[in-house]
Coordinates of N, CA and C in Angstrom, one line a residue:
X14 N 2.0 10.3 -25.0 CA 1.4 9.9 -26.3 C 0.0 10.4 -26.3
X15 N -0.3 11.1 -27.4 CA -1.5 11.4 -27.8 C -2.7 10.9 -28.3
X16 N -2.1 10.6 -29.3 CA -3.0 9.6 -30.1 C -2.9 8.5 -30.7
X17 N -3.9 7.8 -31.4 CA -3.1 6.2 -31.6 C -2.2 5.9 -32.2
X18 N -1.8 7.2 -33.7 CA -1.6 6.9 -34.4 C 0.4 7.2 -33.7
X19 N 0.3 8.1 -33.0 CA 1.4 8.8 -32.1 C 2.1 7.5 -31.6
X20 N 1.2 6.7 -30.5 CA 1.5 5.6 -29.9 C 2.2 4.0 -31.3
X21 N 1.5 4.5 -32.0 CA 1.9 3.1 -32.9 C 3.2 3.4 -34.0
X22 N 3.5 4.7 -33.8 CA 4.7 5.0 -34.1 C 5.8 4.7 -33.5
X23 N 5.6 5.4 -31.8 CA 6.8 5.2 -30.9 C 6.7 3.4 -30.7
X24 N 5.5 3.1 -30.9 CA 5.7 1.4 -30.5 C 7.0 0.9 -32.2
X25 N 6.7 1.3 -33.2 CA 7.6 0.9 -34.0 C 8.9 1.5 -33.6
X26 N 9.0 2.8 -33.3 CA 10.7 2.9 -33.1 C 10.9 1.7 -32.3
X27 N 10.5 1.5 -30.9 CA 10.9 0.5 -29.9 C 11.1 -0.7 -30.7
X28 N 10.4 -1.3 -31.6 CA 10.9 -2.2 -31.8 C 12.1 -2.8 -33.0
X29 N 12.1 -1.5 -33.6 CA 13.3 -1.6 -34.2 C 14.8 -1.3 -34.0
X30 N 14.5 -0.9 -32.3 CA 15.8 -0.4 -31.9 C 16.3 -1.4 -31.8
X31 N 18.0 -1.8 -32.1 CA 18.9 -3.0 -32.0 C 18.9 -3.1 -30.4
X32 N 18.6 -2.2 -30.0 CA 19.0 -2.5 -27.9 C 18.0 -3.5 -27.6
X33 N 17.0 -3.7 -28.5 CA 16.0 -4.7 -27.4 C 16.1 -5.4 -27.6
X34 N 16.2 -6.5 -26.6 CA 16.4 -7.9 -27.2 C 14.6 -8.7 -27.8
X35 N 14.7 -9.2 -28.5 CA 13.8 -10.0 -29.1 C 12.7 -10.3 -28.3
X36 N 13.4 -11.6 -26.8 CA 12.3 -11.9 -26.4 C 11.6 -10.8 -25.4
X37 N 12.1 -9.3 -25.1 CA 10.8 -8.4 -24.7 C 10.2 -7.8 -25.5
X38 N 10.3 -8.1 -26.8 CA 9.3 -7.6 -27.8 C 8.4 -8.6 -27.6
X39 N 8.8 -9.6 -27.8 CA 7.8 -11.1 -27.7 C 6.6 -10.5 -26.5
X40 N 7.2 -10.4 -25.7 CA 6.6 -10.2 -24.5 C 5.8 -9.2 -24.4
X41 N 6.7 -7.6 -24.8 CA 5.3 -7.0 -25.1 C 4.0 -7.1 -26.1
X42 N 4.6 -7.7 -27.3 CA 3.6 -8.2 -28.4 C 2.2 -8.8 -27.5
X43 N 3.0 -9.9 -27.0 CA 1.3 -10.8 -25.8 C 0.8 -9.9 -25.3
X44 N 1.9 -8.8 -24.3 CA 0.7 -8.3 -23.3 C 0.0 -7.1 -24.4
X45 N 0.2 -6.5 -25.4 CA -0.7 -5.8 -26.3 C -1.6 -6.8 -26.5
X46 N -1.6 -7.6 -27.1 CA -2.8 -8.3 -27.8 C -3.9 -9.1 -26.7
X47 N -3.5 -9.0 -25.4 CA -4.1 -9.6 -24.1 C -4.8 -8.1 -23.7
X48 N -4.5 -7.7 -23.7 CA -4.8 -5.9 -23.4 C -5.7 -5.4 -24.0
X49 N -5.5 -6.1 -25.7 CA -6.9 -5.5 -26.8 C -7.9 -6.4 -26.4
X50 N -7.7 -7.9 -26.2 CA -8.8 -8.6 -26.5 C -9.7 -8.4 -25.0
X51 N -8.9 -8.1 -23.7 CA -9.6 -7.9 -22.5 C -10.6 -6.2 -23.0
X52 N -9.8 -5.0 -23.3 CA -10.7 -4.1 -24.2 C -12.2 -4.4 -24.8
X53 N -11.7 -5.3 -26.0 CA -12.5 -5.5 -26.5 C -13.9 -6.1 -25.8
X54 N -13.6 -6.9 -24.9 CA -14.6 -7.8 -23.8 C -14.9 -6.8 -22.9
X55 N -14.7 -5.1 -23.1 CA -15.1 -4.2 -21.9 C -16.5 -4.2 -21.5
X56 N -17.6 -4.3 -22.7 CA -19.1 -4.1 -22.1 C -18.8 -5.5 -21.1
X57 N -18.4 -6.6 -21.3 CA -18.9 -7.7 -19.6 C -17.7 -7.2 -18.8
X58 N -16.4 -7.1 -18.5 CA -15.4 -6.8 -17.8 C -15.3 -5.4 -17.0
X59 N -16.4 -4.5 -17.8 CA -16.2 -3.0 -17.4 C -14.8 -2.4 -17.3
X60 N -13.7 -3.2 -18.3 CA -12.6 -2.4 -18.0 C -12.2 -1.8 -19.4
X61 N -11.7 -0.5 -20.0 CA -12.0 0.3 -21.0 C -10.1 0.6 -20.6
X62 N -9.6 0.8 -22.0 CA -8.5 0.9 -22.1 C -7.8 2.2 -21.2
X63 N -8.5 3.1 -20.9 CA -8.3 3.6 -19.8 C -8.1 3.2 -18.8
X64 N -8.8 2.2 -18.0 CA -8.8 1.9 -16.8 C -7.7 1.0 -17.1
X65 N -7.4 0.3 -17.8 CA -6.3 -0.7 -18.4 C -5.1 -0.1 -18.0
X66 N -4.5 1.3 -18.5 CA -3.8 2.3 -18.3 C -3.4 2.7 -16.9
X67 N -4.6 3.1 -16.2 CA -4.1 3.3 -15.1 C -4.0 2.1 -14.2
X68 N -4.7 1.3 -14.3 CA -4.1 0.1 -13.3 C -2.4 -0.8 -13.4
X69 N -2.2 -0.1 -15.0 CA -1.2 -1.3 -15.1 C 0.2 -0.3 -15.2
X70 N 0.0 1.2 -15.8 CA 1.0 2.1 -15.4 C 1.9 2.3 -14.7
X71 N 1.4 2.3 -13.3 CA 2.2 2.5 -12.2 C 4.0 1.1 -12.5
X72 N 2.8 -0.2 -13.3 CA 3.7 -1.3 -12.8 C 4.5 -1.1 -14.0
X73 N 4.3 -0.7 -15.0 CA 5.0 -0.6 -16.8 C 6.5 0.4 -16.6
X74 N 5.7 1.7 -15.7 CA 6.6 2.8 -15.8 C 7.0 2.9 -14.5
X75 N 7.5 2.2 -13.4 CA 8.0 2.4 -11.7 C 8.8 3.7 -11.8
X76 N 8.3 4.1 -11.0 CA 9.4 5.5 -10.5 C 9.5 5.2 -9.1
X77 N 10.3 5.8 -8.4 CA 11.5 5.2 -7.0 C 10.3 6.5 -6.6
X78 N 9.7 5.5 -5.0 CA 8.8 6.5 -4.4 C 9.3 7.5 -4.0
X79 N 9.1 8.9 -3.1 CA 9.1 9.9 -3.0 C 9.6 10.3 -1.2
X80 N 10.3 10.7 -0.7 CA 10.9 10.5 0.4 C 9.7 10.7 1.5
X81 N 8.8 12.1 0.9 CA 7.6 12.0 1.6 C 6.6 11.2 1.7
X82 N 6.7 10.3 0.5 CA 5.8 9.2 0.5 C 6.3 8.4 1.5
X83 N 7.3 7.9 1.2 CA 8.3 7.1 2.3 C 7.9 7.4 3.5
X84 N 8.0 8.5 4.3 CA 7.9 8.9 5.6 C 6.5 8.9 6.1
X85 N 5.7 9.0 5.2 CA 4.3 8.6 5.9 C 3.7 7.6 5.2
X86 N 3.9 6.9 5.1 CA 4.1 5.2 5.0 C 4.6 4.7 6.0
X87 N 6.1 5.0 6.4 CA 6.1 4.2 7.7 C 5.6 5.0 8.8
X88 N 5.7 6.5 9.0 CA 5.0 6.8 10.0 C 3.1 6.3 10.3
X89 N 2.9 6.0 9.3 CA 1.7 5.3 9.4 C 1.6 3.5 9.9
X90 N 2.6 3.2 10.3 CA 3.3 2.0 10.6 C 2.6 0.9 9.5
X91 N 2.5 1.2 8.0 CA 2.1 0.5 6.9 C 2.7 -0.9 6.8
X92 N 4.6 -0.4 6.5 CA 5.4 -1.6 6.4 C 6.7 -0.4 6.7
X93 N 8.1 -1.2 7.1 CA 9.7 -0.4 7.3 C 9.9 -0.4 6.3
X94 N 10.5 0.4 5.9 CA 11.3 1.2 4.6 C 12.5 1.1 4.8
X95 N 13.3 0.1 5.3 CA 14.7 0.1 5.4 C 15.7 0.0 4.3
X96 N 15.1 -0.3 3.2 CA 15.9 -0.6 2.2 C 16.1 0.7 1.4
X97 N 15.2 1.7 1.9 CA 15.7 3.2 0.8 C 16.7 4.0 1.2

């Protein structure tokens, strides 16, 4: 997404699609408007919807880590990766 106007589009497809159920719209509705109002409080918080973005991305969009990541992760004896 580009721009806001881009983003407030695809946010209306999403919520008109019959696949979602209700209460994760609910859900995302809160964390949007918790998201603006922390934004808006950026001059004391120092967090700017960018940083908002990348801190919370990772957790929004999960992608299955990377085999190399995996292998030096535990080669770095971090934590076992038994489960991949």
């Amino acid at each position: 997404v580009v721009n806001p106007e881009e983003c407030a589009q695809l946010l209306r497809r999403i919520a008109s699609s019959p696949s979602l159920p209700p209460q994760y719209w609910l859900t995302l509705q809160c964390l949007l408007r918790h998201f603006a109002r922390v934004c808006q409080n950026g001059s004391r918080n120092l967090l700017t919807a960018r940083s908002l973005g990348e801190i919370f991305s990772p957790v929004f969009f999960r992608q299955q880590p990377t085999r190399l990541f995996c292998d030096i992760v535990v080669s770095l004896g971090v934590f076992s990766l038994g489960w991949l």
